[in-house]
Amino acid sequence: MIAPLRLGTRGSALAMAQSGQIAEALTAATGRPVELVEVVTAGDRSNAPVHRLGVGVFVSALRDALAARTIDFAVHSYKDLPTAADGGLHIAAVPARQDPRDALVARGGRTLAELPPGATIGTGALRRIAQLHALGLQLEVTPIRGNVDTRLARVLGPDADLDAVVLARAGLARLGRLDVITESLDPMLMLPAPAQGALAVECRADDQDLVELLAVLDHAPSRAAVTAERAFLATLEAGCSAPVAAFAELAEGETGDEIYLRGAVISPDGTRDLRLSRTGTPADAAEIGKALAAELLDLGADSILGHEGHTGPGTQQFGSTE
């Protein structure tokens, strides 16, 4: 009997759900059994705001378990990964990405435009806070933390104290909770975080048999889009206090598939909002991201990013806000 592969995962309902889905997909594709191994991360043990927790707070314990060989592979929300590569590890697969849009859950089935001035809206992401301010809707934006159910209870539970919350549509989809969404937010209003909705399946780089096995889960269009978005993020060298957003889409062009990448850097109070876009081929995904970041830096994005929280390449942390 073949020993099951050990898949390391955080213990939250969302992490368990998405890891379970990957386990089932791998078994269906290869016949290999998979068992889930819960790993507690520093981010799970803290109630501090996500942007204050530090780099890779939801990732490092899983990577430590990989290095210690107590697990064989791990599944991450891709946006939790620092942009700096870990030489001993390999992203063996980027499965087909869920819808990366942000979602509004509001009392009374309201859309964002229907919320009255002064309405209280909660989110854990500085990127979302900045873009909500930039919309000029006179909303009271409140930073919140907690798992998906905790956040939803702030609006839908018996002790609800907010008018609405914003969180990633992908997380609600993976938990089977799309029914609570009152509006999926157009990226023109709310540009997602780089790699939002995507998963990263990671294993040790020297485990070539597993690298090849996991490759069956890879979805090339999703990998190309995420590559462009994360190259954009890495080139900006944005610290965790800088709201940065990016969204790449693949579409059929006149000479084949093209990537259309939109990127933004927004001041936390929403008063400065720099946005640009760029196109290119999937093969040039990383270069498209780097070039778009360079254009925004030329327009003054560095003055928004500032020196406070500017921690150098590979240190971005957007938190697990799926």
PDB file of C-alpha atoms in Angstrom:
ATOM      1  CA  MET A   1       0.000   0.000   0.000  1.00  0.00           C
ATOM      2  CA  ILE A   2       1.317   3.432  -0.967  1.00  0.00           C
ATOM      3  CA  ALA A   3       1.864   5.766   1.993  1.00  0.00           C
ATOM      4  CA  PRO A   4      -0.256   8.909   1.729  1.00  0.00           C
ATOM      5  CA  LEU A   5       1.403  12.180   0.868  1.00  0.00           C
ATOM      6  CA  ARG A   6       1.358  14.579   3.826  1.00  0.00           C
ATOM      7  CA  LEU A   7      -0.190  17.931   2.919  1.00  0.00           C
ATOM      8  CA  GLY A   8       0.534  20.685   5.440  1.00  0.00           C
ATOM      9  CA  THR A   9      -2.194  23.259   6.006  1.00  0.00           C
ATOM     10  CA  ARG A  10      -3.266  25.920   8.451  1.00  0.00           C
ATOM     11  CA  GLY A  11      -6.171  24.876  10.632  1.00  0.00           C
ATOM     12  CA  SER A  12      -8.702  27.563   9.717  1.00  0.00           C
ATOM     13  CA  ALA A  13     -11.894  26.474   8.004  1.00  0.00           C
ATOM     14  CA  LEU A  14     -10.820  28.206   4.795  1.00  0.00           C
ATOM     15  CA  ALA A  15      -7.310  26.723   4.779  1.00  0.00           C
ATOM     16  CA  MET A  16      -8.680  23.247   5.482  1.00  0.00           C
ATOM     17  CA  ALA A  17     -11.276  23.645   2.727  1.00  0.00           C
ATOM     18  CA  GLN A  18      -8.844  24.751   0.059  1.00  0.00           C
ATOM     19  CA  SER A  19      -6.241  22.155   1.087  1.00  0.00           C
ATOM     20  CA  GLY A  20      -8.918  19.467   1.037  1.00  0.00           C
ATOM     21  CA  GLN A  21      -9.909  20.496  -2.474  1.00  0.00           C
ATOM     22  CA  ILE A  22      -6.281  20.272  -3.631  1.00  0.00           C
ATOM     23  CA  ALA A  23      -5.892  16.872  -1.956  1.00  0.00           C
ATOM     24  CA  GLU A  24      -8.991  15.558  -3.724  1.00  0.00           C
ATOM     25  CA  ALA A  25      -7.853  16.943  -7.081  1.00  0.00           C
ATOM     26  CA  LEU A  26      -4.410  15.373  -6.751  1.00  0.00           C
ATOM     27  CA  THR A  27      -5.813  11.990  -5.779  1.00  0.00           C
ATOM     28  CA  ALA A  28      -8.310  12.128  -8.645  1.00  0.00           C
ATOM     29  CA  ALA A  29      -5.565  12.983 -11.146  1.00  0.00           C
ATOM     30  CA  THR A  30      -2.822  10.637  -9.938  1.00  0.00           C
ATOM     31  CA  GLY A  31      -4.383   8.035  -7.661  1.00  0.00           C
ATOM     32  CA  ARG A  32      -2.049   8.998  -4.809  1.00  0.00           C
ATOM     33  CA  PRO A  33      -3.705   9.216  -1.379  1.00  0.00           C
ATOM     34  CA  VAL A  34      -3.206  12.452   0.562  1.00  0.00           C
ATOM     35  CA  GLU A  35      -3.624  13.208   4.270  1.00  0.00           C
ATOM     36  CA  LEU A  36      -3.946  16.687   5.772  1.00  0.00           C
ATOM     37  CA  VAL A  37      -1.490  17.680   8.502  1.00  0.00           C
ATOM     38  CA  GLU A  38      -2.477  20.776  10.490  1.00  0.00           C
ATOM     39  CA  VAL A  39       0.339  23.254  11.149  1.00  0.00           C
ATOM     40  CA  VAL A  40      -0.235  26.210  13.500  1.00  0.00           C
ATOM     41  CA  THR A  41       1.351  29.453  12.270  1.00  0.00           C
ATOM     42  CA  ALA A  42       2.292  32.604  14.155  1.00  0.00           C
ATOM     43  CA  GLY A  43      -0.518  34.442  12.394  1.00  0.00           C
ATOM     44  CA  ASP A  44      -3.052  31.977  13.774  1.00  0.00           C
ATOM     45  CA  ARG A  45      -1.874  32.615  17.332  1.00  0.00           C
ATOM     46  CA  SER A  46      -2.072  36.414  17.168  1.00  0.00           C
ATOM     47  CA  ASN A  47      -4.953  38.875  17.237  1.00  0.00           C
ATOM     48  CA  ALA A  48      -2.815  41.775  16.024  1.00  0.00           C
ATOM     49  CA  PRO A  49      -3.751  43.562  12.780  1.00  0.00           C
ATOM     50  CA  VAL A  50      -2.469  41.624   9.784  1.00  0.00           C
ATOM     51  CA  HIS A  51      -0.221  44.411   8.498  1.00  0.00           C
ATOM     52  CA  ARG A  52       1.601  44.538  11.847  1.00  0.00           C
ATOM     53  CA  LEU A  53       2.335  40.842  12.115  1.00  0.00           C
ATOM     54  CA  GLY A  54       5.395  40.762   9.855  1.00  0.00           C
ATOM     55  CA  VAL A  55       6.431  39.029   6.684  1.00  0.00           C
ATOM     56  CA  GLY A  56       5.274  35.510   5.903  1.00  0.00           C
ATOM     57  CA  VAL A  57       3.451  35.156   9.199  1.00  0.00           C
ATOM     58  CA  PHE A  58       0.994  32.631   7.737  1.00  0.00           C
ATOM     59  CA  VAL A  59       3.698  30.828   5.756  1.00  0.00           C
ATOM     60  CA  SER A  60       6.892  30.349   7.778  1.00  0.00           C
ATOM     61  CA  ALA A  61       5.648  27.481   9.969  1.00  0.00           C
ATOM     62  CA  LEU A  62       4.525  25.539   6.903  1.00  0.00           C
ATOM     63  CA  ARG A  63       7.888  26.122   5.246  1.00  0.00           C
ATOM     64  CA  ASP A  64       9.655  25.045   8.428  1.00  0.00           C
ATOM     65  CA  ALA A  65       7.637  21.821   8.365  1.00  0.00           C
ATOM     66  CA  LEU A  66       8.675  21.246   4.753  1.00  0.00           C
ATOM     67  CA  ALA A  67      12.328  21.766   5.652  1.00  0.00           C
ATOM     68  CA  ALA A  68      11.969  19.391   8.610  1.00  0.00           C
ATOM     69  CA  ARG A  69      10.320  16.825   6.322  1.00  0.00           C
ATOM     70  CA  THR A  70       7.311  16.460   8.615  1.00  0.00           C
ATOM     71  CA  ILE A  71       5.126  17.280   5.601  1.00  0.00           C
ATOM     72  CA  ASP A  72       5.651  16.592   1.900  1.00  0.00           C
ATOM     73  CA  PHE A  73       3.954  19.651   0.430  1.00  0.00           C
ATOM     74  CA  ALA A  74       1.917  22.651   1.478  1.00  0.00           C
ATOM     75  CA  VAL A  75      -0.912  24.754   0.115  1.00  0.00           C
ATOM     76  CA  HIS A  76      -0.783  28.524   0.624  1.00  0.00           C
ATOM     77  CA  SER A  77      -3.038  31.386  -0.305  1.00  0.00           C
ATOM     78  CA  TYR A  78      -0.570  32.715  -2.866  1.00  0.00           C
ATOM     79  CA  LYS A  79      -0.882  36.312  -1.716  1.00  0.00           C
ATOM     80  CA  ASP A  80       0.478  35.283   1.705  1.00  0.00           C
ATOM     81  CA  LEU A  81       3.851  34.320   0.206  1.00  0.00           C
ATOM     82  CA  PRO A  82       6.753  36.792   0.388  1.00  0.00           C
ATOM     83  CA  THR A  83       7.949  37.685  -3.103  1.00  0.00           C
ATOM     84  CA  ALA A  84      11.547  36.626  -2.351  1.00  0.00           C
ATOM     85  CA  ALA A  85      12.161  33.067  -3.504  1.00  0.00           C
ATOM     86  CA  ASP A  86      13.112  30.359  -1.027  1.00  0.00           C
ATOM     87  CA  GLY A  87      15.928  28.465  -2.738  1.00  0.00           C
ATOM     88  CA  GLY A  88      15.113  25.138  -1.121  1.00  0.00           C
ATOM     89  CA  LEU A  89      11.442  25.199  -2.077  1.00  0.00           C
ATOM     90  CA  HIS A  90       9.540  25.149  -5.350  1.00  0.00           C
ATOM     91  CA  ILE A  91       6.045  26.275  -6.384  1.00  0.00           C
ATOM     92  CA  ALA A  92       5.144  23.074  -8.183  1.00  0.00           C
ATOM     93  CA  ALA A  93       1.636  24.155  -9.160  1.00  0.00           C
ATOM     94  CA  VAL A  94      -0.656  27.147  -9.372  1.00  0.00           C
ATOM     95  CA  PRO A  95      -4.105  25.568  -9.752  1.00  0.00           C
ATOM     96  CA  ALA A  96      -6.877  27.299 -11.687  1.00  0.00           C
ATOM     97  CA  ARG A  97      -7.524  30.584  -9.919  1.00  0.00           C
ATOM     98  CA  GLN A  98     -10.816  31.413  -8.265  1.00  0.00           C
ATOM     99  CA  ASP A  99     -12.540  34.700  -9.134  1.00  0.00           C
ATOM    100  CA  PRO A 100     -10.088  37.249  -7.622  1.00  0.00           C
ATOM    101  CA  ARG A 101     -12.608  40.031  -7.012  1.00  0.00           C
ATOM    102  CA  ASP A 102     -13.425  41.435  -3.610  1.00  0.00           C
ATOM    103  CA  ALA A 103     -16.935  40.854  -2.308  1.00  0.00           C
ATOM    104  CA  LEU A 104     -19.282  43.037  -0.285  1.00  0.00           C
ATOM    105  CA  VAL A 105     -21.543  41.504   2.340  1.00  0.00           C
ATOM    106  CA  ALA A 106     -23.978  44.154   3.567  1.00  0.00           C
ATOM    107  CA  ARG A 107     -27.107  44.278   5.677  1.00  0.00           C
ATOM    108  CA  GLY A 108     -30.354  44.469   3.784  1.00  0.00           C
ATOM    109  CA  GLY A 109     -28.771  43.161   0.581  1.00  0.00           C
ATOM    110  CA  ARG A 110     -27.268  46.570  -0.184  1.00  0.00           C
ATOM    111  CA  THR A 111     -24.636  47.237  -2.832  1.00  0.00           C
ATOM    112  CA  LEU A 112     -21.694  49.541  -2.151  1.00  0.00           C
ATOM    113  CA  ALA A 113     -23.447  52.470  -3.841  1.00  0.00           C
ATOM    114  CA  GLU A 114     -26.539  51.899  -1.697  1.00  0.00           C
ATOM    115  CA  LEU A 115     -24.707  52.225   1.631  1.00  0.00           C
ATOM    116  CA  PRO A 116     -25.611  55.581   3.189  1.00  0.00           C
ATOM    117  CA  PRO A 117     -22.965  58.144   4.222  1.00  0.00           C
ATOM    118  CA  GLY A 118     -21.609  57.213   7.627  1.00  0.00           C
ATOM    119  CA  ALA A 119     -22.262  53.484   7.162  1.00  0.00           C
ATOM    120  CA  THR A 120     -19.665  51.314   8.917  1.00  0.00           C
ATOM    121  CA  ILE A 121     -17.734  48.898   6.719  1.00  0.00           C
ATOM    122  CA  GLY A 122     -15.079  46.471   7.976  1.00  0.00           C
ATOM    123  CA  THR A 123     -12.036  44.988   6.261  1.00  0.00           C
ATOM    124  CA  GLY A 124      -8.646  43.699   7.326  1.00  0.00           C
ATOM    125  CA  ALA A 125      -6.669  44.906   4.294  1.00  0.00           C
ATOM    126  CA  LEU A 126      -5.028  48.317   3.983  1.00  0.00           C
ATOM    127  CA  ARG A 127      -5.409  48.000   0.204  1.00  0.00           C
ATOM    128  CA  ARG A 128      -9.195  47.800   0.593  1.00  0.00           C
ATOM    129  CA  ILE A 129      -9.279  50.554   3.217  1.00  0.00           C
ATOM    130  CA  ALA A 130      -7.358  52.885   0.901  1.00  0.00           C
ATOM    131  CA  GLN A 131      -9.592  52.164  -2.094  1.00  0.00           C
ATOM    132  CA  LEU A 132     -12.771  52.599  -0.068  1.00  0.00           C
ATOM    133  CA  HIS A 133     -11.514  56.007   1.042  1.00  0.00           C
ATOM    134  CA  ALA A 134     -10.576  56.852  -2.552  1.00  0.00           C
ATOM    135  CA  LEU A 135     -14.168  56.258  -3.692  1.00  0.00           C
ATOM    136  CA  GLY A 136     -15.301  59.246  -1.644  1.00  0.00           C
ATOM    137  CA  LEU A 137     -18.486  57.565  -0.369  1.00  0.00           C
ATOM    138  CA  GLN A 138     -18.096  58.958   3.162  1.00  0.00           C
ATOM    139  CA  LEU A 139     -18.091  55.515   4.706  1.00  0.00           C
ATOM    140  CA  GLU A 140     -16.674  54.769   8.148  1.00  0.00           C
ATOM    141  CA  VAL A 141     -14.030  52.129   7.453  1.00  0.00           C
ATOM    142  CA  THR A 142     -13.079  49.878  10.382  1.00  0.00           C
ATOM    143  CA  PRO A 143     -10.063  47.508  10.425  1.00  0.00           C
ATOM    144  CA  ILE A 144     -11.123  43.993  11.442  1.00  0.00           C
ATOM    145  CA  ARG A 145      -9.477  40.579  11.802  1.00  0.00           C
ATOM    146  CA  GLY A 146     -10.648  37.031  12.237  1.00  0.00           C
ATOM    147  CA  ASN A 147     -11.677  34.096  10.090  1.00  0.00           C
ATOM    148  CA  VAL A 148     -14.458  34.319   7.518  1.00  0.00           C
ATOM    149  CA  ASP A 149     -17.230  33.327   9.933  1.00  0.00           C
ATOM    150  CA  THR A 150     -16.044  35.875  12.502  1.00  0.00           C
ATOM    151  CA  ARG A 151     -16.106  38.635   9.913  1.00  0.00           C
ATOM    152  CA  LEU A 152     -19.509  37.661   8.572  1.00  0.00           C
ATOM    153  CA  ALA A 153     -20.913  37.671  12.107  1.00  0.00           C
ATOM    154  CA  ARG A 154     -20.008  41.359  12.349  1.00  0.00           C
ATOM    155  CA  VAL A 155     -22.739  41.957   9.727  1.00  0.00           C
ATOM    156  CA  LEU A 156     -25.058  38.958   9.749  1.00  0.00           C
ATOM    157  CA  GLY A 157     -24.905  37.640  13.323  1.00  0.00           C
ATOM    158  CA  PRO A 158     -27.181  38.459  16.285  1.00  0.00           C
ATOM    159  CA  ASP A 159     -24.536  40.810  17.677  1.00  0.00           C
ATOM    160  CA  ALA A 160     -23.765  42.490  14.339  1.00  0.00           C
ATOM    161  CA  ASP A 161     -22.102  45.871  14.783  1.00  0.00           C
ATOM    162  CA  LEU A 162     -21.192  46.764  11.188  1.00  0.00           C
ATOM    163  CA  ASP A 163     -23.241  47.653   8.129  1.00  0.00           C
ATOM    164  CA  ALA A 164     -20.977  45.745   5.752  1.00  0.00           C
ATOM    165  CA  VAL A 165     -17.695  43.886   5.359  1.00  0.00           C
ATOM    166  CA  VAL A 166     -15.426  43.402   2.368  1.00  0.00           C
ATOM    167  CA  LEU A 167     -13.483  40.188   1.893  1.00  0.00           C
ATOM    168  CA  ALA A 168     -12.193  38.054  -0.954  1.00  0.00           C
ATOM    169  CA  ARG A 169     -14.835  36.355  -3.066  1.00  0.00           C
ATOM    170  CA  ALA A 170     -12.522  33.353  -3.503  1.00  0.00           C
ATOM    171  CA  GLY A 171     -12.626  32.471   0.180  1.00  0.00           C
ATOM    172  CA  LEU A 172     -16.411  32.567   0.245  1.00  0.00           C
ATOM    173  CA  ALA A 173     -16.503  30.386  -2.874  1.00  0.00           C
ATOM    174  CA  ARG A 174     -14.214  27.770  -1.329  1.00  0.00           C
ATOM    175  CA  LEU A 175     -16.365  27.699   1.801  1.00  0.00           C
ATOM    176  CA  GLY A 176     -19.611  27.442  -0.159  1.00  0.00           C
ATOM    177  CA  ARG A 177     -20.821  30.835   1.102  1.00  0.00           C
ATOM    178  CA  LEU A 178     -21.390  32.751  -2.122  1.00  0.00           C
ATOM    179  CA  ASP A 179     -25.019  33.212  -1.066  1.00  0.00           C
ATOM    180  CA  VAL A 180     -24.059  35.904   1.469  1.00  0.00           C
ATOM    181  CA  ILE A 181     -22.487  38.217  -1.144  1.00  0.00           C
ATOM    182  CA  THR A 182     -24.536  41.311  -1.904  1.00  0.00           C
ATOM    183  CA  GLU A 183     -22.115  42.606  -4.552  1.00  0.00           C
ATOM    184  CA  SER A 184     -18.997  41.265  -6.264  1.00  0.00           C
ATOM    185  CA  LEU A 185     -16.955  44.429  -6.640  1.00  0.00           C
ATOM    186  CA  ASP A 186     -15.836  45.481 -10.108  1.00  0.00           C
ATOM    187  CA  PRO A 187     -12.012  45.680 -10.235  1.00  0.00           C
ATOM    188  CA  MET A 188     -12.448  49.187 -11.619  1.00  0.00           C
ATOM    189  CA  LEU A 189     -13.762  50.112  -8.145  1.00  0.00           C
ATOM    190  CA  MET A 190     -11.711  47.744  -5.999  1.00  0.00           C
ATOM    191  CA  LEU A 191      -8.558  46.339  -7.581  1.00  0.00           C
ATOM    192  CA  PRO A 192      -7.604  43.032  -5.919  1.00  0.00           C
ATOM    193  CA  ALA A 193      -4.391  42.213  -4.088  1.00  0.00           C
ATOM    194  CA  PRO A 194      -1.644  40.636  -6.193  1.00  0.00           C
ATOM    195  CA  ALA A 195      -2.352  36.881  -6.481  1.00  0.00           C
ATOM    196  CA  GLN A 196      -5.744  37.140  -4.746  1.00  0.00           C
ATOM    197  CA  GLY A 197      -7.828  34.042  -5.377  1.00  0.00           C
ATOM    198  CA  ALA A 198      -4.798  31.954  -6.363  1.00  0.00           C
ATOM    199  CA  LEU A 199      -3.250  29.052  -4.473  1.00  0.00           C
ATOM    200  CA  ALA A 200       0.409  28.015  -4.408  1.00  0.00           C
ATOM    201  CA  VAL A 201       1.260  24.322  -4.060  1.00  0.00           C
ATOM    202  CA  GLU A 202       4.783  24.194  -2.667  1.00  0.00           C
ATOM    203  CA  CYS A 203       7.230  21.339  -2.056  1.00  0.00           C
ATOM    204  CA  ARG A 204      10.954  20.833  -1.572  1.00  0.00           C
ATOM    205  CA  ALA A 205      12.910  21.648  -4.719  1.00  0.00           C
ATOM    206  CA  ASP A 206      15.012  18.487  -4.388  1.00  0.00           C
ATOM    207  CA  ASP A 207      11.959  16.184  -4.360  1.00  0.00           C
ATOM    208  CA  GLN A 208      11.875  15.821  -8.122  1.00  0.00           C
ATOM    209  CA  ASP A 209       9.330  12.995  -8.160  1.00  0.00           C
ATOM    210  CA  LEU A 210       6.865  15.114  -6.184  1.00  0.00           C
ATOM    211  CA  VAL A 211       7.609  18.202  -8.277  1.00  0.00           C
ATOM    212  CA  GLU A 212       6.602  16.210 -11.355  1.00  0.00           C
ATOM    213  CA  LEU A 213       3.559  14.681  -9.656  1.00  0.00           C
ATOM    214  CA  LEU A 214       2.181  18.023  -8.448  1.00  0.00           C
ATOM    215  CA  ALA A 215       2.651  19.615 -11.882  1.00  0.00           C
ATOM    216  CA  VAL A 216      -0.586  17.925 -12.968  1.00  0.00           C
ATOM    217  CA  LEU A 217      -2.422  20.568 -10.914  1.00  0.00           C
ATOM    218  CA  ASP A 218      -0.764  23.541 -12.631  1.00  0.00           C
ATOM    219  CA  HIS A 219      -2.935  25.931 -14.665  1.00  0.00           C
ATOM    220  CA  ALA A 220      -0.705  27.887 -17.032  1.00  0.00           C
ATOM    221  CA  PRO A 221      -2.985  30.943 -17.487  1.00  0.00           C
ATOM    222  CA  SER A 222      -3.336  31.356 -13.703  1.00  0.00           C
ATOM    223  CA  ARG A 223       0.432  31.008 -13.209  1.00  0.00           C
ATOM    224  CA  ALA A 224       1.115  33.638 -15.881  1.00  0.00           C
ATOM    225  CA  ALA A 225      -1.342  36.122 -14.350  1.00  0.00           C
ATOM    226  CA  VAL A 226       0.053  35.659 -10.852  1.00  0.00           C
ATOM    227  CA  THR A 227       3.625  35.925 -12.143  1.00  0.00           C
ATOM    228  CA  ALA A 228       2.854  39.337 -13.648  1.00  0.00           C
ATOM    229  CA  GLU A 229       1.133  40.600 -10.496  1.00  0.00           C
ATOM    230  CA  ARG A 230       3.863  39.442  -8.139  1.00  0.00           C
ATOM    231  CA  ALA A 231       6.651  40.816 -10.331  1.00  0.00           C
ATOM    232  CA  PHE A 232       4.826  44.154 -10.133  1.00  0.00           C
ATOM    233  CA  LEU A 233       4.693  43.891  -6.344  1.00  0.00           C
ATOM    234  CA  ALA A 234       8.326  42.837  -5.975  1.00  0.00           C
ATOM    235  CA  THR A 235       9.601  45.652  -8.180  1.00  0.00           C
ATOM    236  CA  LEU A 236       7.748  48.243  -6.111  1.00  0.00           C
ATOM    237  CA  GLU A 237       9.505  46.888  -2.994  1.00  0.00           C
ATOM    238  CA  ALA A 238       6.411  47.887  -1.058  1.00  0.00           C
ATOM    239  CA  GLY A 239       6.327  47.414   2.686  1.00  0.00           C
ATOM    240  CA  CYS A 240       3.295  45.984   4.430  1.00  0.00           C
ATOM    241  CA  SER A 241       2.013  49.497   5.221  1.00  0.00           C
ATOM    242  CA  ALA A 242       1.678  50.394   1.525  1.00  0.00           C
ATOM    243  CA  PRO A 243      -1.607  49.564  -0.219  1.00  0.00           C
ATOM    244  CA  VAL A 244      -0.673  48.013  -3.566  1.00  0.00           C
ATOM    245  CA  ALA A 245      -3.136  46.323  -5.918  1.00  0.00           C
ATOM    246  CA  ALA A 246      -2.753  44.402  -9.171  1.00  0.00           C
ATOM    247  CA  PHE A 247      -4.898  42.290 -11.440  1.00  0.00           C
ATOM    248  CA  ALA A 248      -3.819  40.478 -14.613  1.00  0.00           C
ATOM    249  CA  GLU A 249      -6.222  38.927 -17.099  1.00  0.00           C
ATOM    250  CA  LEU A 250      -5.476  36.727 -20.097  1.00  0.00           C
ATOM    251  CA  ALA A 251      -7.412  37.346 -23.283  1.00  0.00           C
ATOM    252  CA  GLU A 252      -7.129  36.344 -26.901  1.00  0.00           C
ATOM    253  CA  GLY A 253      -5.309  38.963 -28.940  1.00  0.00           C
ATOM    254  CA  GLU A 254      -4.730  39.359 -32.675  1.00  0.00           C
ATOM    255  CA  THR A 255      -1.553  37.281 -32.565  1.00  0.00           C
ATOM    256  CA  GLY A 256      -2.388  34.943 -29.668  1.00  0.00           C
ATOM    257  CA  ASP A 257      -3.003  35.220 -25.947  1.00  0.00           C
ATOM    258  CA  GLU A 258      -2.204  38.503 -24.238  1.00  0.00           C
ATOM    259  CA  ILE A 259      -1.890  39.560 -20.610  1.00  0.00           C
ATOM    260  CA  TYR A 260      -3.627  42.756 -19.566  1.00  0.00           C
ATOM    261  CA  LEU A 261      -2.211  43.920 -16.239  1.00  0.00           C
ATOM    262  CA  ARG A 262      -3.624  46.731 -14.138  1.00  0.00           C
ATOM    263  CA  GLY A 263      -1.740  48.017 -11.122  1.00  0.00           C
ATOM    264  CA  ALA A 264      -2.283  50.671  -8.479  1.00  0.00           C
ATOM    265  CA  VAL A 265      -0.576  52.329  -5.546  1.00  0.00           C
ATOM    266  CA  ILE A 266      -2.959  54.184  -3.220  1.00  0.00           C
ATOM    267  CA  SER A 267      -2.247  56.278  -0.167  1.00  0.00           C
ATOM    268  CA  PRO A 268      -3.937  54.895   2.974  1.00  0.00           C
ATOM    269  CA  ASP A 269      -6.293  57.885   3.170  1.00  0.00           C
ATOM    270  CA  GLY A 270      -7.244  57.510  -0.493  1.00  0.00           C
ATOM    271  CA  THR A 271      -6.163  61.020  -1.495  1.00  0.00           C
ATOM    272  CA  ARG A 272      -3.495  59.773  -3.919  1.00  0.00           C
ATOM    273  CA  ASP A 273      -4.412  56.984  -6.300  1.00  0.00           C
ATOM    274  CA  LEU A 274      -1.992  56.090  -9.102  1.00  0.00           C
ATOM    275  CA  ARG A 275      -3.219  53.504 -11.625  1.00  0.00           C
ATOM    276  CA  LEU A 276      -1.778  52.273 -14.909  1.00  0.00           C
ATOM    277  CA  SER A 277      -2.095  49.261 -17.187  1.00  0.00           C
ATOM    278  CA  ARG A 278       0.163  47.351 -19.566  1.00  0.00           C
ATOM    279  CA  THR A 279      -0.194  44.465 -22.017  1.00  0.00           C
ATOM    280  CA  GLY A 280       2.125  41.767 -23.325  1.00  0.00           C
ATOM    281  CA  THR A 281       2.442  38.046 -23.933  1.00  0.00           C
ATOM    282  CA  PRO A 282       2.169  35.376 -21.222  1.00  0.00           C
ATOM    283  CA  ALA A 283       5.816  34.464 -21.842  1.00  0.00           C
ATOM    284  CA  ASP A 284       6.758  37.989 -20.770  1.00  0.00           C
ATOM    285  CA  ALA A 285       4.557  37.999 -17.654  1.00  0.00           C
ATOM    286  CA  ALA A 286       7.328  38.908 -15.223  1.00  0.00           C
ATOM    287  CA  GLU A 287       8.684  41.658 -17.472  1.00  0.00           C
ATOM    288  CA  ILE A 288       5.209  43.163 -17.855  1.00  0.00           C
ATOM    289  CA  GLY A 289       4.888  43.402 -14.074  1.00  0.00           C
ATOM    290  CA  LYS A 290       8.331  44.937 -13.664  1.00  0.00           C
ATOM    291  CA  ALA A 291       7.726  47.485 -16.419  1.00  0.00           C
ATOM    292  CA  LEU A 292       4.358  48.570 -15.014  1.00  0.00           C
ATOM    293  CA  ALA A 293       5.883  49.039 -11.566  1.00  0.00           C
ATOM    294  CA  ALA A 294       8.695  51.115 -13.068  1.00  0.00           C
ATOM    295  CA  GLU A 295       6.142  53.370 -14.786  1.00  0.00           C
ATOM    296  CA  LEU A 296       4.292  53.943 -11.524  1.00  0.00           C
ATOM    297  CA  LEU A 297       7.541  54.693  -9.714  1.00  0.00           C
ATOM    298  CA  ASP A 298       8.333  57.281 -12.398  1.00  0.00           C
ATOM    299  CA  LEU A 299       4.949  58.887 -11.683  1.00  0.00           C
ATOM    300  CA  GLY A 300       5.758  59.225  -7.990  1.00  0.00           C
ATOM    301  CA  ALA A 301       4.538  55.956  -6.487  1.00  0.00           C
ATOM    302  CA  ASP A 302       7.683  55.881  -4.358  1.00  0.00           C
ATOM    303  CA  SER A 303       6.496  59.002  -2.537  1.00  0.00           C
ATOM    304  CA  ILE A 304       3.280  57.165  -1.611  1.00  0.00           C
ATOM    305  CA  LEU A 305       5.185  54.080  -0.551  1.00  0.00           C
ATOM    306  CA  GLY A 306       7.550  56.272   1.454  1.00  0.00           C
ATOM    307  CA  HIS A 307      10.394  55.110   3.650  1.00  0.00           C
ATOM    308  CA  GLU A 308       8.265  54.033   6.596  1.00  0.00           C
ATOM    309  CA  GLY A 309       7.490  50.365   6.119  1.00  0.00           C
ATOM    310  CA  HIS A 310       9.774  50.239   3.080  1.00  0.00           C
ATOM    311  CA  THR A 311      11.501  46.984   3.845  1.00  0.00           C
ATOM    312  CA  GLY A 312      13.110  45.961   0.601  1.00  0.00           C
ATOM    313  CA  PRO A 313      12.346  43.337  -2.012  1.00  0.00           C
ATOM    314  CA  GLY A 314      10.575  40.177  -1.098  1.00  0.00           C
ATOM    315  CA  THR A 315       9.105  41.374   2.161  1.00  0.00           C
ATOM    316  CA  GLN A 316       5.529  42.160   1.236  1.00  0.00           C
ATOM    317  CA  GLN A 317       2.799  40.751   3.430  1.00  0.00           C
ATOM    318  CA  PHE A 318      -0.860  41.229   2.628  1.00  0.00           C
ATOM    319  CA  GLY A 319      -2.233  38.762   5.118  1.00  0.00           C
ATOM    320  CA  SER A 320      -4.660  35.951   4.778  1.00  0.00           C
ATOM    321  CA  THR A 321      -7.781  37.921   3.969  1.00  0.00           C
ATOM    322  CA  GLU A 322      -9.374  35.534   1.505  1.00  0.00           C
TER     323      GLU A 322
END
